[in-house]
Tab-separated table of C-alpha atoms (C1' of nucleotides) in Angstrom:
chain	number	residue	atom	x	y	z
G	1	UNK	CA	-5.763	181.494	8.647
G	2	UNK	CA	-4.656	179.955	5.674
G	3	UNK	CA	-4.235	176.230	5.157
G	4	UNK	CA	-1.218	175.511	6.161
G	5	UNK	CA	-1.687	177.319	9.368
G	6	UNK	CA	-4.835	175.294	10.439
G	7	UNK	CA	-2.808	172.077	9.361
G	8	UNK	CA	-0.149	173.257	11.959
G	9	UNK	CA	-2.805	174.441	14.449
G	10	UNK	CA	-4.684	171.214	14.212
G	11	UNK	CA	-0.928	169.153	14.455
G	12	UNK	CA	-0.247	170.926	17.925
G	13	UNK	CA	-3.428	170.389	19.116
G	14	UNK	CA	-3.165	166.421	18.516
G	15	UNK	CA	0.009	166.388	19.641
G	16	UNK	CA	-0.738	168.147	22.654
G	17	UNK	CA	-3.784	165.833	23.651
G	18	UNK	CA	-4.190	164.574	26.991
G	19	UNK	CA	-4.347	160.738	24.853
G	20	UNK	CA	-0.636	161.181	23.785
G	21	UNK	CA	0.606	162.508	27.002
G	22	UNK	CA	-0.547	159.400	28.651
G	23	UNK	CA	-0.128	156.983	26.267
G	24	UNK	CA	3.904	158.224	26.198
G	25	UNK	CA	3.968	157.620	29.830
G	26	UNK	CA	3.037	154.126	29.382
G	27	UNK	CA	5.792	153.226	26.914
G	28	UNK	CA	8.318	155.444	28.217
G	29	UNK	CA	8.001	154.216	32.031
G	30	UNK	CA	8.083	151.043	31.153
G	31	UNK	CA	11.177	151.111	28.359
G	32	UNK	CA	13.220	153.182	31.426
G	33	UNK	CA	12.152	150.697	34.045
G	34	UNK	CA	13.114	147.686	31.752
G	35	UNK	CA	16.146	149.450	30.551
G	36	UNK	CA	16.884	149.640	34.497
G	37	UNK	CA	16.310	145.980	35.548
G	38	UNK	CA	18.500	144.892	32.583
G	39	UNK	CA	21.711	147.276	33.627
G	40	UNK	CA	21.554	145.821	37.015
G	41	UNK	CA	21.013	142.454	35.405
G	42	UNK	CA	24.171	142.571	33.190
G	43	UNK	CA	26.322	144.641	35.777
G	44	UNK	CA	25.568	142.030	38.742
G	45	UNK	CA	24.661	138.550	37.147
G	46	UNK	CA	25.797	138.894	33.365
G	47	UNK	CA	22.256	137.986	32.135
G	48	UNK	CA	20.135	140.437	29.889
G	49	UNK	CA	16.711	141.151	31.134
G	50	UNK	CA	14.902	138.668	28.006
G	51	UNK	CA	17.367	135.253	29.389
G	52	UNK	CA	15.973	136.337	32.910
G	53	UNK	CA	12.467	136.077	31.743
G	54	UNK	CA	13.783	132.467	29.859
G	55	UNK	CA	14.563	131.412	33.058
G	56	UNK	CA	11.674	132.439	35.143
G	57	UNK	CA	9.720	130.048	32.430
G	58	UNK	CA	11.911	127.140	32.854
G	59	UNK	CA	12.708	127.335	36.483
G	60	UNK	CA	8.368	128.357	37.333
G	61	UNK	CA	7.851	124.475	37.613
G	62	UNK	CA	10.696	122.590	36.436
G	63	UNK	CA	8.549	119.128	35.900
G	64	UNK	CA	6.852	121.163	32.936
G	65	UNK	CA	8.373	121.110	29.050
G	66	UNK	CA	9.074	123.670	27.125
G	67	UNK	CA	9.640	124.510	23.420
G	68	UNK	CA	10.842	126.982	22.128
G	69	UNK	CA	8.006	127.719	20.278
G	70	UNK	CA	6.363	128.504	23.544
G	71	UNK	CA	8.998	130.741	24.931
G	72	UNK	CA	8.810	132.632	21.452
G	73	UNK	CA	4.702	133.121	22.363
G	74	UNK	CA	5.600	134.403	25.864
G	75	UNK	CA	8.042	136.755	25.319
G	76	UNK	CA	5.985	138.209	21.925
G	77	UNK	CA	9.560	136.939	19.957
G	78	UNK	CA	9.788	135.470	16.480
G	79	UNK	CA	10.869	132.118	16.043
G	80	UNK	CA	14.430	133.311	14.688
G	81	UNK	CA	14.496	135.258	17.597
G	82	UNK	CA	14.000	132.726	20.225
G	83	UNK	CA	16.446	130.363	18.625
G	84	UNK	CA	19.219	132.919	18.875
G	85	UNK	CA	18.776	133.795	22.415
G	86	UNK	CA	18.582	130.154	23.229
G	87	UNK	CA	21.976	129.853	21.247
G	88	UNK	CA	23.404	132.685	23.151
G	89	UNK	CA	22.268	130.907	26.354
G	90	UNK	CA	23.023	127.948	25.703
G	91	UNK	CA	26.656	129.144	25.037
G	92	UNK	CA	26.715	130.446	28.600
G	93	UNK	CA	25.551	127.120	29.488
G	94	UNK	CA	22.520	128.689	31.512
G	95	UNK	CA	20.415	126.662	29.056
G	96	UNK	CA	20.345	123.206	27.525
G	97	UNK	CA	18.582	121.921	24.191
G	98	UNK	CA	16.470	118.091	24.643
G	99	UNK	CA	14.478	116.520	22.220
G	100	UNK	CA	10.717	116.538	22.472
G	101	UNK	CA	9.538	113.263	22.991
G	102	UNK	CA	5.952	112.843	20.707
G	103	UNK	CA	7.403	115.562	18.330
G	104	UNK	CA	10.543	115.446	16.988
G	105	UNK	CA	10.105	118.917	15.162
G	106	UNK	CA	9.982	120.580	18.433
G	107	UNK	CA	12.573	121.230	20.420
G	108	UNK	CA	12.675	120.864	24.939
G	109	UNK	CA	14.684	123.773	26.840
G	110	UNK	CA	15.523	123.482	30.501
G	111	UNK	CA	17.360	125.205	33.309
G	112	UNK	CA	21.354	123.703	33.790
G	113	UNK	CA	21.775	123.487	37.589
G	114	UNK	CA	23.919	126.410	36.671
G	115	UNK	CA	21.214	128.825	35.184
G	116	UNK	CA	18.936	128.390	38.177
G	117	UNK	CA	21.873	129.395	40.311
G	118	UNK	CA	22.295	132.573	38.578
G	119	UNK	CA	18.602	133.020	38.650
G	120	UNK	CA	18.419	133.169	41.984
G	121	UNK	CA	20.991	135.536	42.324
G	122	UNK	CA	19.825	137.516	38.838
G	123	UNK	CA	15.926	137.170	40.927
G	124	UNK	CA	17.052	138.635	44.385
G	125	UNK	CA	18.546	141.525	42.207
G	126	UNK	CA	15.211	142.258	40.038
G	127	UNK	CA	12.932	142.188	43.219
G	128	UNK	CA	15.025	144.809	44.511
G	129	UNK	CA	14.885	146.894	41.527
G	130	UNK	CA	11.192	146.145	40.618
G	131	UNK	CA	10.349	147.027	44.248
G	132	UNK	CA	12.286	150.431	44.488
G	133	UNK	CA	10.535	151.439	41.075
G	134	UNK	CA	7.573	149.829	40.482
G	135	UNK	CA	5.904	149.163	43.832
G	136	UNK	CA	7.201	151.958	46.077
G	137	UNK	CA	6.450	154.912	43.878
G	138	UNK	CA	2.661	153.713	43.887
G	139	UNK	CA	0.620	154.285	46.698
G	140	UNK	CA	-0.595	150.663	48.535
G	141	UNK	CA	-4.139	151.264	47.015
G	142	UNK	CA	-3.284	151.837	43.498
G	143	UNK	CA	-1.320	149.036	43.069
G	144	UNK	CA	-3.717	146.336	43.048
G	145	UNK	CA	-5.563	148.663	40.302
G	146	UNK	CA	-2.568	149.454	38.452
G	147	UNK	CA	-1.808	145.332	37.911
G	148	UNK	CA	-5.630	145.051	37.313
G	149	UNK	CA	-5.710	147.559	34.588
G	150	UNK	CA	-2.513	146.441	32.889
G	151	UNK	CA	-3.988	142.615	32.863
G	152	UNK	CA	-7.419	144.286	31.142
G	153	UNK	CA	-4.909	145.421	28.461
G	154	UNK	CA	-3.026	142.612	27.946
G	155	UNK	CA	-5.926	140.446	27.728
G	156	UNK	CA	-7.663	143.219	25.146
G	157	UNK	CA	-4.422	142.627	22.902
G	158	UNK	CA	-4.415	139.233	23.499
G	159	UNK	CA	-8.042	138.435	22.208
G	160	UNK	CA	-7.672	140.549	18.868
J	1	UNK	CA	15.781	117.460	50.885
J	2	UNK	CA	19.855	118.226	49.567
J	3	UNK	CA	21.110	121.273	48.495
J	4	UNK	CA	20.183	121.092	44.849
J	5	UNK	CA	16.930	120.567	45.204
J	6	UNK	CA	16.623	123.243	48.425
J	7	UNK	CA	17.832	125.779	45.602
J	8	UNK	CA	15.227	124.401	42.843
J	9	UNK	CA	12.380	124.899	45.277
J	10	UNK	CA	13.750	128.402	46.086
J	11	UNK	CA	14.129	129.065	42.325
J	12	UNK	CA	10.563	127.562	41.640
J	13	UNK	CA	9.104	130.135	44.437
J	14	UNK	CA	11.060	133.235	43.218
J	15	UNK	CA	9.903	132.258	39.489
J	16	UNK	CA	6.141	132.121	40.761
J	17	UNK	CA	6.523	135.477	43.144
J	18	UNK	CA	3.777	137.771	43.118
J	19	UNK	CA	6.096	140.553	42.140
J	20	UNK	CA	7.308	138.547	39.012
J	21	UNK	CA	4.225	138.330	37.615
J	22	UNK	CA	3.399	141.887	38.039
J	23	UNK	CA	6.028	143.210	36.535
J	24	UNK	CA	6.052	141.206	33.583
J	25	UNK	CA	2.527	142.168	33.237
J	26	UNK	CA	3.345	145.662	32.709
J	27	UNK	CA	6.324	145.244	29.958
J	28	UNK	CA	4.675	142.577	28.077
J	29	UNK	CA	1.473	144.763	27.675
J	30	UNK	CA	3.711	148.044	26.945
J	31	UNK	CA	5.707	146.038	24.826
J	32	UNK	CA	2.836	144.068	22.840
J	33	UNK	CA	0.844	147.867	22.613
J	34	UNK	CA	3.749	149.340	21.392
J	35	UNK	CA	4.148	146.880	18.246
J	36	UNK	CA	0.397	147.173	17.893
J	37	UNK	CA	1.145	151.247	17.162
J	38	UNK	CA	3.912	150.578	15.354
J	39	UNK	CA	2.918	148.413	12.817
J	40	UNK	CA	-0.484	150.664	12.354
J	41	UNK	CA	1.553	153.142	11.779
J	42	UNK	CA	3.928	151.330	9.083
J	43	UNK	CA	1.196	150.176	7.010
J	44	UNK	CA	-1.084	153.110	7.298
J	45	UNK	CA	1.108	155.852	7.252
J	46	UNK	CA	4.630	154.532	6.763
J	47	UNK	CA	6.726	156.041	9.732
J	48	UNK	CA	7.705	154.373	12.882
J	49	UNK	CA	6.137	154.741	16.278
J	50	UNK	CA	9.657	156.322	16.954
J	51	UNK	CA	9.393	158.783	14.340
J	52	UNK	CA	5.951	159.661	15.365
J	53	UNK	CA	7.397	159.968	18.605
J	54	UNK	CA	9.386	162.562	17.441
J	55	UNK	CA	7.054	164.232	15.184
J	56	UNK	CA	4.798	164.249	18.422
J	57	UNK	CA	7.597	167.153	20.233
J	58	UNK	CA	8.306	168.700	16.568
J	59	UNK	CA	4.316	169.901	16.452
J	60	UNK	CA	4.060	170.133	19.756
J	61	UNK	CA	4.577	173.881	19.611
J	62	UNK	CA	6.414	174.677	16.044
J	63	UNK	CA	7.893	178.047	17.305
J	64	UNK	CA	9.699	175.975	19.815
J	65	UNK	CA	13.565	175.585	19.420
J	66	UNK	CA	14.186	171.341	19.583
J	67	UNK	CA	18.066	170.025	19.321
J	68	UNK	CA	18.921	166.670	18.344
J	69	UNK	CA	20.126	166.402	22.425
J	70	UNK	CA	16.114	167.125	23.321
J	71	UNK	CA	15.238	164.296	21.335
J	72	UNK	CA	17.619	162.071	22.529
J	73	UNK	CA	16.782	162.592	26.104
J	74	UNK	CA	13.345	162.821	25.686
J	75	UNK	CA	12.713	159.566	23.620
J	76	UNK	CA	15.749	157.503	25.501
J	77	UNK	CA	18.386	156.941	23.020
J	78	UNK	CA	21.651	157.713	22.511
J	79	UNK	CA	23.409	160.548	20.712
J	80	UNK	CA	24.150	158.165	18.162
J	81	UNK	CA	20.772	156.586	17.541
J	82	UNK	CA	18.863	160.227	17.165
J	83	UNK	CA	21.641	160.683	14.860
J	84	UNK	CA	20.682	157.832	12.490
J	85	UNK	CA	16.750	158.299	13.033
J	86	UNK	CA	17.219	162.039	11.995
J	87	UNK	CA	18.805	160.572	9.151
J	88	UNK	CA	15.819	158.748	7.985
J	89	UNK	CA	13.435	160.950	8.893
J	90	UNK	CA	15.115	163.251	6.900
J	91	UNK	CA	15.914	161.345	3.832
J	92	UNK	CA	11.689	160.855	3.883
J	93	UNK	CA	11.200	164.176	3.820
J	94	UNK	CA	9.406	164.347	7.319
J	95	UNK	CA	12.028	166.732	8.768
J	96	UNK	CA	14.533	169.693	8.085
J	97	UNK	CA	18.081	170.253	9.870
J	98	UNK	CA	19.401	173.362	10.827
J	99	UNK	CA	22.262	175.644	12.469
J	100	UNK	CA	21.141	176.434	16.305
J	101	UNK	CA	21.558	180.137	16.740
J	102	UNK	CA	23.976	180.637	19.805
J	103	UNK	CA	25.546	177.248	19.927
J	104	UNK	CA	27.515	175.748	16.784
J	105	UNK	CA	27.584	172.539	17.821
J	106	UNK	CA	24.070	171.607	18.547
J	107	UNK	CA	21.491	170.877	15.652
J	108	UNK	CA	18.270	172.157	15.545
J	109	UNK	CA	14.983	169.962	14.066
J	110	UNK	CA	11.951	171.323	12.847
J	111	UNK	CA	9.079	169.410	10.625
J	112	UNK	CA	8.557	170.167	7.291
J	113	UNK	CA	5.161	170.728	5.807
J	114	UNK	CA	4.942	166.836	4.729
J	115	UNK	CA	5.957	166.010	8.362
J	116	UNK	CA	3.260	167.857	10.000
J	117	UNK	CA	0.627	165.977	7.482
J	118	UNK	CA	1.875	162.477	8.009
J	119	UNK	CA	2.127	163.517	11.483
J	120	UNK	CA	-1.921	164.139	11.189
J	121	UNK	CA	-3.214	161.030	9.648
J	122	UNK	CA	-0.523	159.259	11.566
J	123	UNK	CA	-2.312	160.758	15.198
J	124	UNK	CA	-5.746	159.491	13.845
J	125	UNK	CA	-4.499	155.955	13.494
J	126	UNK	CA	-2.838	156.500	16.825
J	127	UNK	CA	-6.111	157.787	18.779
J	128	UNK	CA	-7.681	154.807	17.447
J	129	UNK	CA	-5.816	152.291	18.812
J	130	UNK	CA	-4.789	153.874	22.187
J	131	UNK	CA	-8.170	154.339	22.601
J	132	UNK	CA	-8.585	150.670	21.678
J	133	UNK	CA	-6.096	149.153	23.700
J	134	UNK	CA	-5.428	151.258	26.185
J	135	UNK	CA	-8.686	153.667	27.385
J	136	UNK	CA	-11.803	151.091	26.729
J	137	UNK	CA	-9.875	148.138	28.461
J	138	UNK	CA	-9.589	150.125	31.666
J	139	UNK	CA	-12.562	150.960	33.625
J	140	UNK	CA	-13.278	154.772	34.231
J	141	UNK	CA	-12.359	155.162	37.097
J	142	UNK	CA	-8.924	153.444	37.182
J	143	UNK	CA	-7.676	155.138	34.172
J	144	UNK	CA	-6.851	158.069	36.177
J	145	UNK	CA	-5.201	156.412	38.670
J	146	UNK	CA	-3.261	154.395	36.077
J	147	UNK	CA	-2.283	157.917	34.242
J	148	UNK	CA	-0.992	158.846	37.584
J	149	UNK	CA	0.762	156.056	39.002
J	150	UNK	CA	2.661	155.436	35.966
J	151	UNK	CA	3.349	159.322	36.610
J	152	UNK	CA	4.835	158.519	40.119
J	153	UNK	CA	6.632	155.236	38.309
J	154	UNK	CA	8.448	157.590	35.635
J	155	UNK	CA	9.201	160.524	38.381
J	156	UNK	CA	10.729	157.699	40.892
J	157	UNK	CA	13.135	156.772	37.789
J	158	UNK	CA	13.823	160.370	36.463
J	159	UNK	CA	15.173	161.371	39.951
J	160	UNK	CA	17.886	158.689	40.434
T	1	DA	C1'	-2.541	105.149	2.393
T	2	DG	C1'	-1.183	109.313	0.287
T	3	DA	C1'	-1.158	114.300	-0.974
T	4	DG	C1'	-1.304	118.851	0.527
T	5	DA	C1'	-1.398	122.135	4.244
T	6	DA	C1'	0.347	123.548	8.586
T	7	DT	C1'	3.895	123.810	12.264
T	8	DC	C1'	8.668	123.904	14.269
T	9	DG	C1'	13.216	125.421	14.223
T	10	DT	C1'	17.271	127.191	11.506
T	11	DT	C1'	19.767	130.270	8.415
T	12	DG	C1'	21.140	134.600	5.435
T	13	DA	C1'	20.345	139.274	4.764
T	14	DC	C1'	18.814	143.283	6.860
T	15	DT	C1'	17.365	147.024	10.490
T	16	DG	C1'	17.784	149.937	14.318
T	17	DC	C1'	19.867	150.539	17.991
T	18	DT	C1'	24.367	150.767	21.363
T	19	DC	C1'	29.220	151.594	22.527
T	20	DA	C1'	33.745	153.573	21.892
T	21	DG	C1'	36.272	156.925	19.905
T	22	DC	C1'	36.525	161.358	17.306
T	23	DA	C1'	36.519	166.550	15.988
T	24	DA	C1'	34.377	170.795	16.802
T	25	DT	C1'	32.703	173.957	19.929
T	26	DT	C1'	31.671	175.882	24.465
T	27	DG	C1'	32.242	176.464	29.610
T	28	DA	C1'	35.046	176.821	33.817
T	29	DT	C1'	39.288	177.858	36.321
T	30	DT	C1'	43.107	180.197	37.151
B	1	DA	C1'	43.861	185.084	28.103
B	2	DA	C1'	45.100	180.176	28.171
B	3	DT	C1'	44.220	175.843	29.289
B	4	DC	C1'	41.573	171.937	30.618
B	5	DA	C1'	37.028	169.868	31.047
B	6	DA	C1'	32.464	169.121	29.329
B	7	DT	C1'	29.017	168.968	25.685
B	8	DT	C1'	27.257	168.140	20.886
B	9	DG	C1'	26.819	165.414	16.985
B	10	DC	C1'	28.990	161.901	13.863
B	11	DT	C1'	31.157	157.456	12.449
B	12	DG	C1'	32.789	152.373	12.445
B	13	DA	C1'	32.004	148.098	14.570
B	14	DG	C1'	29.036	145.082	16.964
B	15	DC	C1'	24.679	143.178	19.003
B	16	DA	C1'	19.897	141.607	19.279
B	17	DG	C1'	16.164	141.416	16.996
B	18	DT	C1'	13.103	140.987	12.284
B	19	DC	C1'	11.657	138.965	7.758
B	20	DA	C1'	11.815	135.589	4.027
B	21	DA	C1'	12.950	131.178	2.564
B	22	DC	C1'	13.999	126.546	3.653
B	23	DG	C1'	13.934	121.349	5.238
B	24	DA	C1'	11.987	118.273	8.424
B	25	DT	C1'	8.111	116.655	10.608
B	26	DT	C1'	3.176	116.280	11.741
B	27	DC	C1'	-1.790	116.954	10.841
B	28	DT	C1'	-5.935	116.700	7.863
B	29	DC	C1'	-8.785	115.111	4.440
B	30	DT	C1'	-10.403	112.054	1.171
DNA sequence: AGAGAATCGTTGACTGCTCAGCAATTGATT
DNA sequence: AATCAATTGCTGAGCAGTCAACGATTCTCT
C-alpha cells in the first residue's frame, strides 16, 4: 500500500468511527427538530423559534429585568445579534425597549400584553411539537437520562 | 384576578413548564457544541464543521458515487446552499466536481488528495473535543442510551 | 478626584444560508 | 413517439446572524 492509499484507508476509517456517527446524530436531530418547531412557529403564530425563546425569558417571571445583554448570554448570541432581533421584535410590537434604572448603558426588554398573547398561543403549539418529537419517540425511562446527560454537557461547555 | 393578569399567570406557567426547559436544554447544548467544533476546526484546520461534515460522507467509502442531492439531504440544506458550499470547498481545493455517469443533470463530488488530509487532522481535532464535550460528560452507562434515543428522536422526524 | 480599563448597545460590512424562479435533463402517461 | 410532470443544479435577491469599530457609561485603582 502506498501512501496515499493508507492516507485514504486511515480517512474512511475515521470517518466511519462509531464517535462521528453519534456525534452527527446529536447535531443533526437537534437542527431537524429545531428546524421543525420553528416551521410550525412561523406557519401558526408568525414568530421564529429564537423570539419564542425571547419570550419564554421575559414572560418566565415578569417582575424580573432583563437586558439585553442577558438575553444575548442565554441564547449563546452576540451583542449585534441580540439587538437586531430585539429590533425585529420590537417592530412586531411583541417587545418593548425601557431604560435600566442604576445603569443607563444597559438597556430593559419586556413582554407587550401583545407578545405574551402570542406566546401562549406560539407555547401551546411548541408543546405539541416538542412532545410528538422529543418525548414520545423516547421510551419513559430514558427520558429522565436523556435531559440528565444533555445538562452534564451543557454544564461541561459552560465551565470551560 | 382579571383577564390580563389570568393570561400572565398562564404565560408565566407555560414559560416555566417542565417541557420548556428540556427542550431548550437539548438545542442550547447542540448548538453551543456545535460552535465549539466549529471554531476548532477554523483555527486548527481552516474548514467549517459543515465542510467537515461533508468531507465526513466523501471518505466515508471513496469508491462510493455522492451527488450534490446526497449532500443536500444528508446535511439538511437546500439545493442552493450545497451549491454555494461546493463552491468553496472547491475553490480551497478540498474537493473535485464531476459528470455523473447515467444522469446529466446530477453532479458528482469526490475529495481530492488535500481534502482527504485536512479531512485527517481535521477528525483528530474533532475526536478531541467530542470526546471532551460530549463522551466524558456523560456517565457510561447513559451514553448508550443517549446514542439511542437521539436515534429514536431522528427516526420519529425522518418518517413524517 | 481623575485616568484608564471594562462593559453595554449600536452600526457598517460581510457570510452563509433560504426562497423563488430558471434551464437542462429525465421519467411517466398515453 | 410526444407531451407533461418531476428532478437536478444554478442564480439573484433577501434574511439572520457574525465581526470589528465606535460612543456612552460605569468600574477600578491610585
Amino acid at each position: 500500500m502506498n501512501p496515499v492509499e493508507r492516507e485514504n484507508d486511515e480517512a474512511a476509517r475515521a470517518a466511519g468511527s462509531r464517535l462521528v456517527q453519534d456525534f452527527g446524530l446529536l447535531i443533526k436531530a437537534a437542527t431537524r427538530l429545531e428546524q421543525r418547531i420553528d416551521m410550525a412557529l412561523r406557519k401558526e403564530c408568525e414568530v421564529s423559534h429564537t423570539m419564542f425563546e425571547v419570550l419564554i425569558r421575559l414572560c418566565r417571571r415578569p417582575d424580573e429585568e432583563i437586558s439585553q445583554r442577558r438575553l444575548a448570554d442565554d441564547l449563546t448570541l452576540t451583542s449585534s445579534g441580540i439587538t437586531r432581533l430585539i429590533d425585529r421584535m420590537e417592530g412586531a410590537a411583541l417587545v418593548r425597549r425601557g431604560p435600566a434604572p442604576g445603569d443607563r448603558r444597559s438597556v430593559l426588554v419586556e413582554a407587550t400584553d401583545h407578545g405574551r398573547a402570542v406566546f401562549l398561543r406560539a407555547a401551546a403549539v411548541h408543546a405539541r411539537v416538542v412532545e410528538r418529537y422529543f418525548v414520545a419517540p423516547v421510551a419513559g425511562a430514558d427520558y429522565a437520562r436523556l435531559t440528565r446527560a444533555l445538562g452534564e454537557i451543557d454544564k461541561a461547555l459552560r465551565d470551560t
